[in-house]
Amino acid sequence: MKTVKKRLGDLLVETEMITEQQLQIALKEKGPNQKLGEVFIERGYITEQQLIEVLEFQLGIPHVSLFRYPFDPKLFSLISKEAAKRNLIIPLRKDADKLFVAMADPMDFYVIEDLRLATGFQIETAIATKDDILRSINKYYNSEDGFEYIDELAENEPVQQETITDQDSPIVRIVNQILSNAIVQKASDIHIDPQETKITVRYRVDGILRTERSLPKNMQSMLIARLKIMANLDITEHRIPQDGRIKTTIDFRHVDLRVATLPTVFGEKIVLRILDLASSLNDISQLGLNKVHLQRFKQLIEKPTGIVLITGPTGSGKSSTLYAALNHLNNEEVNIITIEDPVEYQLEGINQIQVNPNVGMTFAAGLRSILRQDPNIIMVGEIRDRETVEVAVRASLTGHLVLSTIHTNDSLSTITRLLDMGVEPFLVASSISGIIAQRLVRRVCRDCASEHPPTKREIEIFAKRNMTIDKIIRGRGCSSCNMTGYRGRMAIHEVLMFNDEMKQVIMNNEPFSNLRKIAIKHKTIFLIDDGLLKVKQGLTTTEEILRVAVTE
């Protein structure tokens, strides 16, 4: 999002969208070729939609929503798909000698002049959001793209190597289109599900799966072969699961994908995890921890010894929290070594090891070797078995800080899980410093958020946790959030700090309920409480919290 007039910051301060302090931070952070508006959006001060409304006022250029816009497909021949994506423009309509186009940056006069010379029309501009333009280009430019070849593909039944690797072949274009759409929609995973009569392509957006499209069954072998070639997998092997990675460029962006295949009765299912480097290397303060949690979390990871465990189901953002902690601790005075399965993101200045069970490099074996490398901080991707946990405990008792993840429902049940694994109670008590449980919930879309009175059930839920609620913020659904009412995700946390009372309970094998009483006495904010506090702040909804956290 670009602007030319310097008054944008003042305008946003005047309309109370941002504070003077936020403006100063943004001005300080702005890169040489970066626009101020982009910095505001990156830092989450305003949404793209809010920026557009201010620009419309500032520049006197109308803004347009492209969701369900009646496009004229004939005009798409005037601007190529590549040019449309590169310059973030899309033609809207034609009127005599005028061509109306939507642009993300209506002040880019070079693009407007190029367009005037190339098309011979006078160019009239409107502003639209970057996401809106990309989504529309993918939807309308691609509606015929590749599909006129499906019948041709059906005739060429045997999989030809050239067909799968030639950049202009229909199957390559369809795969690129599936990847491109997923990136525009900010999906975290792409599921390619073979069924009896068709193949379904589903995207996981903000934690929820939804069907994007269905493809004919006769494309299955080529589609899967193309993805396997991209991930350097064996295309002749269909009976066993395979894992690989794809590094590619889609729409001028570097994309890193993790690929996993699984044989099913109707053929191989493929799941592609989109690894977004930008969203993972967080600063601790951007993890969404409330003030109390942030202070406790820093206290835990800044201790020189002990084990800090992060718990939650798959896809609850545990790795992002671990990486943020490592980023916070990373300086030249400490030796940080990690052992992961797989290494998802490479971090500068940190020694990362990939688990490889085929050659005997398991978490436990790797961890033993790490201890001979004079580490200060060790990160173990996941504690899965007794052997790993025992080495981790030993490491923490010999003066190391150990960070790791474990799969349990909440912080307190982690203790019973460790005892079930066969770890001695006195070892659990003396080595664990703290446990953080976390879940991801969807954020209310800021562009269509509206106030609602709480329902009777919601008032009861809040009352049960000794809280009151007078209004709930919900999204109505708009083009920014694809009519879902939610856009993006945030974490809710539970930070359990071990104290002497808890250690006594564990060592004396007292009932589990005593631990809970101590946690309540020490003002532990449980998952449900943190979630409900975020509902009170208008960041998410009660339905989202109840989807991931249990009320007692």
Coordinates of C-alpha atoms in Angstrom, one line a residue:
M1 CA 0.0 0.0 0.0
K2 CA 1.7 3.2 -1.1
T3 CA 1.0 6.9 -0.6
V4 CA 2.9 10.0 -1.7
K5 CA 1.6 12.8 0.5
K6 CA 3.5 13.1 3.7
R7 CA 0.3 14.0 5.6
L8 CA -0.9 10.4 5.8
G9 CA 0.5 9.9 9.3
D10 CA -1.0 13.2 10.6
L11 CA -4.4 12.2 9.0
L12 CA -4.4 8.9 10.8
V13 CA -3.5 10.6 14.1
E14 CA -6.3 13.1 13.6
T15 CA -8.9 10.4 12.9
E16 CA -7.6 8.6 16.1
M17 CA -6.8 5.5 14.1
I18 CA -3.2 5.5 15.5
T19 CA -1.5 7.4 18.3
E20 CA 1.3 10.0 17.9
Q21 CA 3.7 7.4 19.6
Q22 CA 2.8 4.7 17.0
L23 CA 3.4 7.3 14.2
Q24 CA 6.9 8.0 15.6
I25 CA 7.7 4.3 15.9
A26 CA 6.6 3.7 12.3
L27 CA 8.7 6.7 11.0
K28 CA 11.7 5.3 12.8
E29 CA 11.2 1.7 11.4
K30 CA 10.4 2.8 7.8
G31 CA 12.9 1.3 5.3
P32 CA 14.3 3.5 2.5
N33 CA 11.9 2.2 -0.2
Q34 CA 9.0 1.4 2.1
K35 CA 5.8 3.5 2.3
L36 CA 4.5 4.6 5.6
G37 CA 1.2 2.9 5.1
E38 CA 2.9 -0.4 4.7
V39 CA 4.6 0.0 8.1
F40 CA 1.3 0.7 9.8
I41 CA -0.2 -2.4 8.3
E42 CA 2.8 -4.6 9.1
R43 CA 2.7 -3.6 12.7
G44 CA -1.0 -4.2 12.9
Y45 CA -1.9 -0.6 13.8
I46 CA -4.5 -0.4 11.1
T47 CA -6.0 -2.7 8.5
E48 CA -5.5 -2.3 4.7
Q49 CA -9.2 -1.4 4.4
Q50 CA -8.9 1.4 7.0
L51 CA -5.8 2.8 5.2
I52 CA -7.7 2.8 1.9
E53 CA -10.6 4.8 3.4
V54 CA -8.1 7.4 4.6
L55 CA -6.4 7.5 1.2
E56 CA -9.7 7.9 -0.5
F57 CA -10.3 11.0 1.6
Q58 CA -6.7 12.2 1.2
L59 CA -6.3 11.7 -2.5
G60 CA -9.9 12.0 -3.7
I61 CA -9.7 8.6 -5.5
P62 CA -12.7 6.3 -5.0
H63 CA -12.1 2.9 -3.4
V64 CA -13.8 -0.2 -4.7
S65 CA -14.6 -3.6 -3.2
L66 CA -13.9 -6.4 -5.8
F67 CA -15.9 -9.1 -4.0
R68 CA -18.7 -10.0 -6.4
Y69 CA -17.7 -7.2 -8.8
P70 CA -19.3 -7.7 -12.2
F71 CA -16.0 -7.9 -14.2
D72 CA -15.9 -7.8 -18.0
P73 CA -13.7 -10.8 -19.0
K74 CA -13.0 -9.3 -22.4
L75 CA -10.9 -6.6 -20.7
F76 CA -8.5 -9.1 -19.3
S77 CA -6.8 -9.4 -22.7
L78 CA -5.7 -5.7 -22.3
I79 CA -3.5 -6.5 -19.2
S80 CA -1.6 -9.8 -19.0
K81 CA -1.9 -11.8 -15.8
E82 CA 1.8 -11.4 -15.1
A83 CA 1.6 -7.6 -15.4
A84 CA -1.6 -7.5 -13.4
K85 CA 0.1 -9.4 -10.5
R86 CA 3.4 -7.5 -10.7
N87 CA 1.8 -4.1 -10.6
L88 CA -1.3 -5.1 -8.5
I89 CA -3.9 -3.8 -11.0
I90 CA -7.1 -5.3 -12.5
P91 CA -9.3 -3.8 -15.2
L92 CA -12.8 -2.9 -14.1
R93 CA -14.8 -1.5 -17.0
K94 CA -14.5 0.5 -20.2
D95 CA -16.4 3.7 -21.0
A96 CA -15.8 5.3 -24.5
D97 CA -12.0 6.0 -24.5
K98 CA -11.6 5.5 -20.7
L99 CA -10.4 2.3 -19.0
F100 CA -11.2 2.1 -15.3
V101 CA -8.7 0.0 -13.3
A102 CA -8.4 -0.9 -9.6
M103 CA -4.9 -0.4 -8.2
A104 CA -3.2 -1.0 -4.9
D105 CA -1.1 2.1 -5.5
P106 CA -3.0 4.7 -7.5
M107 CA -0.1 7.1 -7.1
D108 CA 2.2 4.9 -9.3
F109 CA 2.2 7.2 -12.3
Y110 CA 4.8 5.0 -14.2
V111 CA 2.4 2.1 -14.2
I112 CA -0.5 4.3 -15.2
E113 CA 1.5 5.9 -18.1
D114 CA 2.7 2.4 -19.3
L115 CA -0.9 1.2 -19.3
R116 CA -2.1 4.3 -21.3
L117 CA 0.6 3.7 -23.9
A118 CA 0.0 -0.1 -24.1
T119 CA -3.8 0.1 -24.3
G120 CA -4.5 3.4 -26.0
F121 CA -7.1 4.3 -23.3
Q122 CA -7.2 7.2 -20.8
I123 CA -6.7 5.5 -17.4
E124 CA -9.1 6.2 -14.6
T125 CA -8.0 4.7 -11.2
A126 CA -9.7 3.4 -8.1
I127 CA -8.1 2.0 -4.9
A128 CA -8.5 -1.6 -3.8
T129 CA -6.7 -3.7 -1.2
K130 CA -3.7 -5.8 -2.3
D131 CA -5.4 -9.0 -1.2
D132 CA -8.6 -8.1 -2.9
I133 CA -6.8 -7.5 -6.2
L134 CA -4.7 -10.7 -6.0
R135 CA -7.8 -12.8 -5.1
S136 CA -9.7 -11.4 -8.0
I137 CA -6.8 -12.0 -10.5
N138 CA -6.5 -15.6 -9.3
K139 CA -10.3 -16.1 -9.5
Y140 CA -11.1 -14.4 -12.9
Y141 CA -7.9 -14.7 -14.9
N142 CA -7.7 -18.4 -14.0
S143 CA -11.3 -19.4 -14.5
E144 CA -10.4 -20.8 -17.9
D145 CA -6.7 -21.2 -17.4
G146 CA -5.7 -24.8 -17.6
F147 CA -9.1 -26.2 -17.6
E148 CA -9.5 -26.2 -21.4
Y149 CA -6.7 -28.8 -21.3
I150 CA -8.4 -31.2 -18.9
D151 CA -9.9 -33.2 -21.8
E152 CA -6.6 -33.2 -23.6
L153 CA -5.0 -34.5 -20.3
A154 CA -7.5 -37.3 -20.2
E155 CA -6.5 -38.5 -23.6
N156 CA -2.8 -38.6 -22.7
E157 CA -3.5 -41.1 -20.0
P158 CA 0.1 -42.3 -19.5
V159 CA 2.1 -39.8 -17.5
Q160 CA 4.7 -38.2 -19.8
Q161 CA 7.8 -36.7 -18.1
E162 CA 7.7 -33.7 -20.4
T163 CA 4.1 -32.9 -19.6
I164 CA 4.8 -32.8 -15.9
T165 CA 8.0 -30.7 -16.0
D166 CA 7.3 -28.4 -19.0
Q167 CA 6.4 -24.9 -17.4
D168 CA 3.7 -24.3 -20.0
S169 CA 2.0 -27.6 -19.7
P170 CA -1.6 -27.5 -18.2
I171 CA -0.8 -29.7 -15.2
V172 CA 2.1 -27.4 -14.2
R173 CA -0.2 -24.4 -14.6
I174 CA -3.0 -26.0 -12.5
V175 CA -0.5 -26.9 -9.7
N176 CA 0.9 -23.3 -9.7
Q177 CA -2.7 -22.0 -9.6
I178 CA -3.5 -24.2 -6.6
L179 CA -0.4 -22.9 -4.8
S180 CA -1.0 -19.3 -5.8
N181 CA -4.6 -19.3 -4.5
A182 CA -3.5 -20.9 -1.2
I183 CA -0.9 -18.1 -0.7
V184 CA -3.4 -15.3 -1.5
Q185 CA -5.9 -16.8 0.9
K186 CA -3.1 -17.1 3.6
A187 CA -3.7 -20.9 4.0
S188 CA -1.4 -22.8 6.3
D189 CA -2.0 -26.2 4.6
I190 CA -3.2 -27.6 1.3
H191 CA -4.9 -31.0 1.3
I192 CA -5.2 -32.9 -2.0
D193 CA -7.7 -35.7 -1.2
P194 CA -8.3 -38.5 -3.8
Q195 CA -11.9 -39.8 -3.7
E196 CA -13.7 -42.4 -5.8
T197 CA -14.8 -40.2 -8.6
K198 CA -12.8 -36.9 -8.1
I199 CA -10.0 -35.2 -6.4
T200 CA -10.8 -32.6 -3.7
V201 CA -8.5 -29.7 -3.0
R202 CA -9.0 -28.2 0.4
Y203 CA -7.2 -25.2 2.1
R204 CA -6.8 -24.8 5.9
V205 CA -7.3 -21.1 6.5
D206 CA -7.1 -19.8 10.1
G207 CA -7.2 -23.3 11.4
I208 CA -10.4 -24.3 9.6
L209 CA -10.5 -26.6 6.5
R210 CA -12.6 -25.7 3.5
T211 CA -13.0 -27.1 0.0
E212 CA -11.5 -24.9 -2.7
R213 CA -12.4 -27.0 -5.7
S214 CA -12.8 -30.5 -7.2
L215 CA -10.8 -31.8 -10.1
P216 CA -11.6 -34.8 -12.4
K217 CA -10.3 -38.2 -11.3
N218 CA -8.3 -38.6 -14.5
M219 CA -5.9 -35.8 -13.4
Q220 CA -4.9 -37.6 -10.3
S221 CA -1.8 -39.5 -11.4
M222 CA -0.4 -36.4 -13.2
L223 CA -1.2 -34.0 -10.3
I224 CA 0.5 -36.3 -7.8
A225 CA 3.5 -37.0 -10.0
R226 CA 4.0 -33.2 -10.6
L227 CA 4.0 -32.5 -6.8
K228 CA 6.4 -35.5 -6.2
I229 CA 8.8 -34.2 -8.8
M230 CA 8.8 -30.7 -7.2
A231 CA 9.5 -32.3 -3.8
N232 CA 12.2 -34.7 -5.2
L233 CA 10.2 -37.8 -4.1
D234 CA 10.1 -41.2 -5.8
I235 CA 7.3 -41.0 -8.4
T236 CA 7.2 -44.8 -8.9
E237 CA 6.6 -45.5 -5.2
H238 CA 2.9 -45.4 -4.3
R239 CA 2.7 -47.9 -1.3
I240 CA 4.5 -46.1 1.4
P241 CA 4.3 -42.6 2.9
Q242 CA 7.0 -40.1 1.7
D243 CA 8.2 -36.7 3.0
G244 CA 9.9 -34.0 1.1
R245 CA 10.2 -30.2 0.7
I246 CA 9.5 -27.8 -2.1
K247 CA 11.3 -24.4 -2.5
T248 CA 9.8 -22.4 -5.3
T249 CA 8.8 -18.9 -6.3
I250 CA 5.1 -18.1 -6.7
D251 CA 3.9 -14.7 -7.8
F252 CA 7.3 -13.1 -7.1
R253 CA 7.4 -14.6 -3.6
H254 CA 9.7 -17.3 -2.2
V255 CA 7.7 -20.1 -0.9
D256 CA 8.8 -23.0 1.3
L257 CA 6.5 -26.1 1.5
R258 CA 6.7 -29.3 3.5
V259 CA 5.2 -32.2 1.6
A260 CA 3.8 -35.5 3.0
T261 CA 2.2 -38.3 1.0
L262 CA 0.0 -41.0 2.4
P263 CA -1.4 -44.1 0.5
T264 CA -5.2 -44.3 0.8
V265 CA -7.7 -46.7 -0.9
F266 CA -8.3 -44.2 -3.7
G267 CA -4.7 -43.2 -4.3
E268 CA -2.1 -41.0 -2.6
K269 CA -3.3 -38.1 -0.4
I270 CA -0.8 -35.2 -0.3
V271 CA -0.7 -32.5 2.3
L272 CA 1.5 -29.4 1.7
R273 CA 2.3 -27.3 4.8
I274 CA 3.1 -23.7 3.8
L275 CA 6.0 -22.5 5.9
D276 CA 5.7 -18.7 6.3
L277 CA 9.0 -17.4 7.5
A278 CA 7.6 -13.9 8.1
S279 CA 5.0 -15.1 10.6
S280 CA 7.2 -17.4 12.6
L281 CA 10.3 -15.4 13.7
N282 CA 8.3 -13.5 16.2
D283 CA 9.4 -11.1 18.8
I284 CA 8.2 -12.4 22.2
S285 CA 6.1 -9.4 22.7
Q286 CA 4.2 -10.2 19.5
L287 CA 3.0 -13.7 20.7
G288 CA -0.2 -12.3 22.2
L289 CA 0.8 -13.0 25.8
N290 CA -1.0 -10.8 28.3
K291 CA 1.1 -8.6 30.6
V292 CA 1.2 -11.2 33.5
H293 CA 2.0 -14.1 31.1
L294 CA 4.7 -12.1 29.3
Q295 CA 6.5 -11.3 32.5
R296 CA 6.2 -14.9 33.7
F297 CA 7.3 -16.4 30.4
K298 CA 10.4 -14.1 30.3
Q299 CA 11.2 -15.1 33.9
L300 CA 11.1 -18.8 32.9
I301 CA 13.2 -18.7 29.8
E302 CA 15.8 -16.3 31.4
K303 CA 16.6 -18.9 34.1
P304 CA 20.0 -20.5 33.6
T305 CA 18.8 -24.0 34.2
G306 CA 15.6 -26.1 34.3
I307 CA 13.1 -27.4 31.7
V308 CA 10.4 -25.2 30.2
L309 CA 7.7 -27.2 28.3
I310 CA 5.3 -25.8 25.8
T311 CA 2.2 -27.9 25.3
G312 CA -0.8 -28.1 23.0
P313 CA -2.2 -30.1 20.0
T314 CA -0.6 -30.1 16.5
G315 CA -0.9 -26.7 14.9
S316 CA -1.3 -24.7 18.0
G317 CA 1.7 -22.5 17.4
K318 CA 4.1 -24.2 19.8
S319 CA 7.1 -24.0 17.3
S320 CA 6.5 -20.3 16.8
T321 CA 6.6 -19.7 20.6
L322 CA 9.8 -21.8 20.9
Y323 CA 11.5 -19.9 18.1
A324 CA 10.5 -16.6 19.6
A325 CA 12.0 -17.7 22.9
L326 CA 15.2 -18.7 21.2
N327 CA 15.3 -15.4 19.3
H328 CA 15.0 -13.6 22.6
L329 CA 17.9 -15.6 24.2
N330 CA 20.1 -15.6 21.1
N331 CA 23.3 -13.7 21.5
E332 CA 27.0 -14.4 21.1
E333 CA 27.6 -15.2 24.8
V334 CA 25.5 -18.4 24.7
N335 CA 25.7 -21.6 22.8
I336 CA 22.2 -22.7 21.6
I337 CA 21.7 -26.1 20.0
T338 CA 18.4 -27.5 18.8
I339 CA 17.3 -30.9 17.7
E340 CA 14.2 -30.9 15.6
D341 CA 12.0 -33.1 13.4
P342 CA 12.1 -31.5 10.9
V343 CA 14.0 -28.3 11.1
E344 CA 11.3 -25.9 9.8
Y345 CA 13.0 -22.5 10.0
Q346 CA 16.8 -21.9 9.9
L347 CA 17.8 -19.4 12.6
E348 CA 21.0 -17.4 12.3
G349 CA 23.6 -18.0 15.1
I350 CA 21.9 -21.2 16.3
N351 CA 23.1 -24.8 15.7
Q352 CA 20.2 -26.9 14.4
I353 CA 20.2 -30.7 14.1
Q354 CA 17.7 -32.7 12.0
V355 CA 16.4 -36.0 13.5
N356 CA 17.1 -39.0 11.3
P357 CA 15.9 -42.3 12.8
N358 CA 17.2 -44.3 9.7
V359 CA 20.8 -43.8 10.9
G360 CA 20.0 -43.9 14.6
M361 CA 19.8 -40.1 15.1
T362 CA 16.8 -40.0 17.4
F363 CA 15.9 -37.2 19.8
A364 CA 17.5 -39.1 22.7
A365 CA 20.7 -40.0 20.8
G366 CA 21.1 -36.4 19.4
L367 CA 20.5 -35.0 22.9
R368 CA 23.3 -37.1 24.4
S369 CA 25.7 -35.8 21.7
I370 CA 24.6 -32.2 22.2
L371 CA 25.6 -32.4 25.9
R372 CA 29.2 -33.0 24.8
Q373 CA 29.1 -29.8 22.8
D374 CA 29.2 -27.4 25.8
P375 CA 25.7 -25.9 25.3
N376 CA 24.0 -23.3 27.4
I377 CA 20.5 -23.7 26.0
I378 CA 19.1 -26.8 24.3
M379 CA 15.8 -27.0 22.4
V380 CA 14.3 -30.4 21.8
G381 CA 11.6 -30.4 19.1
E382 CA 9.3 -32.8 21.0
I383 CA 9.4 -35.1 24.0
R384 CA 7.9 -38.3 22.7
D385 CA 9.3 -41.1 24.9
R386 CA 10.8 -41.9 28.3
E387 CA 14.4 -42.0 27.0
T388 CA 14.2 -38.4 25.6
V389 CA 12.6 -37.1 28.8
E390 CA 15.2 -38.7 31.0
V391 CA 18.1 -37.2 29.0
A392 CA 16.3 -33.8 29.1
V393 CA 15.9 -34.0 32.8
R394 CA 19.6 -35.0 33.3
A395 CA 20.6 -32.0 31.0
S396 CA 18.6 -29.6 33.1
L397 CA 20.0 -30.9 36.4
T398 CA 23.6 -30.5 35.1
G399 CA 23.2 -26.7 34.5
H400 CA 21.4 -26.4 31.1
L401 CA 18.2 -24.6 30.1
V402 CA 16.1 -27.1 28.1
L403 CA 13.1 -25.9 26.0
S404 CA 10.8 -28.5 24.5
T405 CA 7.2 -29.3 23.5
I406 CA 4.9 -32.1 24.6
H407 CA 1.4 -33.1 23.5
T408 CA -1.1 -32.7 26.4
N409 CA -4.3 -30.8 26.9
D410 CA -3.3 -28.3 29.5
S411 CA -0.3 -27.4 31.8
L412 CA -1.3 -29.5 34.8
S413 CA -2.0 -32.7 32.8
T414 CA 1.6 -32.4 31.5
I415 CA 2.8 -33.5 35.0
T416 CA 0.7 -36.7 35.0
R417 CA 1.9 -37.4 31.4
L418 CA 5.6 -37.2 32.6
L419 CA 4.9 -39.4 35.5
D420 CA 3.1 -41.9 33.2
M421 CA 6.2 -41.9 31.0
G422 CA 8.0 -43.4 34.0
V423 CA 10.0 -40.3 35.2
E424 CA 10.6 -40.4 38.9
P425 CA 8.4 -37.8 40.8
F426 CA 11.5 -36.2 42.5
L427 CA 13.1 -35.7 39.1
V428 CA 9.9 -34.0 37.7
A429 CA 9.8 -31.8 40.8
S430 CA 13.4 -30.7 40.7
S431 CA 13.8 -30.2 36.9
I432 CA 10.6 -28.5 35.6
S433 CA 10.6 -24.7 35.9
G434 CA 7.3 -24.1 34.2
I435 CA 4.8 -25.2 31.6
I436 CA 3.0 -23.1 29.0
A437 CA -0.2 -24.4 27.4
Q438 CA -1.4 -22.6 24.2
R439 CA -4.1 -22.7 21.5
L440 CA -4.7 -20.7 18.4
V441 CA -8.1 -19.0 18.0
R442 CA -9.4 -16.9 15.1
R443 CA -9.4 -13.1 15.4
V444 CA -12.5 -11.1 14.6
C445 CA -12.0 -9.3 11.2
R446 CA -11.3 -5.7 12.0
D447 CA -13.0 -4.4 8.8
C448 CA -16.4 -5.8 9.6
A449 CA -16.4 -6.0 13.4
S450 CA -19.7 -4.9 15.1
E451 CA -20.9 -4.9 18.7
H452 CA -23.6 -7.3 19.9
P453 CA -25.1 -7.8 23.3
P454 CA -23.9 -11.1 25.0
T455 CA -26.4 -14.0 25.1
K456 CA -27.7 -15.5 28.3
R457 CA -25.3 -18.5 27.9
E458 CA -22.3 -16.2 27.4
I459 CA -23.1 -14.2 30.6
E460 CA -23.3 -17.5 32.5
I461 CA -19.9 -18.7 31.1
F462 CA -18.3 -15.4 32.1
A463 CA -20.0 -15.4 35.5
K464 CA -18.7 -19.0 36.2
R465 CA -15.1 -17.6 35.8
N466 CA -16.0 -14.5 38.0
M467 CA -16.1 -12.1 35.1
T468 CA -18.7 -9.8 33.6
I469 CA -19.3 -9.1 30.0
D470 CA -21.4 -6.2 28.5
K471 CA -20.7 -6.5 24.8
I472 CA -19.3 -9.0 22.3
I473 CA -17.5 -8.1 19.1
R474 CA -18.4 -10.2 16.0
G475 CA -17.5 -9.9 12.3
R476 CA -20.4 -9.5 9.9
G477 CA -18.4 -11.0 7.0
C478 CA -16.8 -8.9 4.3
S479 CA -14.5 -9.2 1.3
S480 CA -11.4 -8.9 3.5
C481 CA -12.3 -12.0 5.5
N482 CA -14.0 -14.0 2.7
M483 CA -17.3 -13.6 4.5
T484 CA -16.2 -15.6 7.5
G485 CA -16.1 -12.7 10.0
Y486 CA -12.6 -13.8 11.1
R487 CA -9.2 -12.8 9.8
G488 CA -5.9 -14.1 11.1
R489 CA -5.2 -16.0 14.3
M490 CA -3.9 -15.2 17.8
A491 CA -2.8 -17.4 20.7
I492 CA -4.3 -17.9 24.1
H493 CA -2.0 -19.1 26.9
E494 CA -1.8 -20.6 30.3
V495 CA 1.5 -20.1 32.1
L496 CA 2.1 -22.5 35.1
M497 CA 5.2 -21.6 37.2
F498 CA 6.4 -24.3 39.5
N499 CA 6.8 -23.3 43.2
D500 CA 7.9 -25.2 46.3
E501 CA 4.3 -26.1 47.3
M502 CA 3.8 -27.8 43.9
K503 CA 7.1 -29.7 44.1
Q504 CA 6.0 -31.0 47.6
V505 CA 2.7 -32.3 46.1
I506 CA 4.5 -34.1 43.3
M507 CA 7.2 -35.6 45.6
N508 CA 4.6 -36.8 48.2
N509 CA 2.4 -38.3 45.5
E510 CA -0.5 -36.3 46.7
P511 CA -3.8 -36.1 44.7
F512 CA -3.7 -34.2 41.4
S513 CA -6.5 -31.9 42.6
N514 CA -4.1 -30.3 45.1
L515 CA -1.9 -29.0 42.3
R516 CA -4.9 -27.2 40.8
K517 CA -5.8 -25.6 44.1
I518 CA -2.2 -24.3 44.5
A519 CA -2.3 -23.0 40.9
I520 CA -5.5 -21.1 41.6
K521 CA -4.1 -19.8 44.9
H522 CA -1.1 -18.4 43.0
K523 CA -3.4 -16.6 40.5
T524 CA -2.6 -18.8 37.5
I525 CA -4.6 -17.5 34.5
F526 CA -6.0 -20.7 32.8
L527 CA -6.6 -21.1 29.0
I528 CA -10.3 -20.4 29.3
D529 CA -9.7 -17.3 31.4
D530 CA -7.1 -15.8 29.0
G531 CA -9.5 -16.6 26.2
L532 CA -12.4 -14.9 27.8
L533 CA -10.2 -11.8 28.6
K534 CA -9.5 -11.6 24.9
V535 CA -13.2 -11.8 24.1
K536 CA -13.7 -8.9 26.5
Q537 CA -11.1 -7.0 24.6
G538 CA -13.1 -7.6 21.4
L539 CA -10.3 -9.6 19.8
T540 CA -12.1 -12.9 19.3
T541 CA -15.5 -14.6 20.1
T542 CA -16.8 -16.9 22.8
E543 CA -17.5 -19.6 20.2
E544 CA -13.8 -19.6 19.2
I545 CA -12.6 -19.9 22.9
L546 CA -15.0 -22.8 23.6
R547 CA -13.8 -24.5 20.4
V548 CA -10.3 -24.9 21.9
A549 CA -10.6 -24.6 25.7
V550 CA -12.7 -26.6 28.1
T551 CA -14.8 -25.0 30.8
E552 CA -14.7 -26.8 34.1

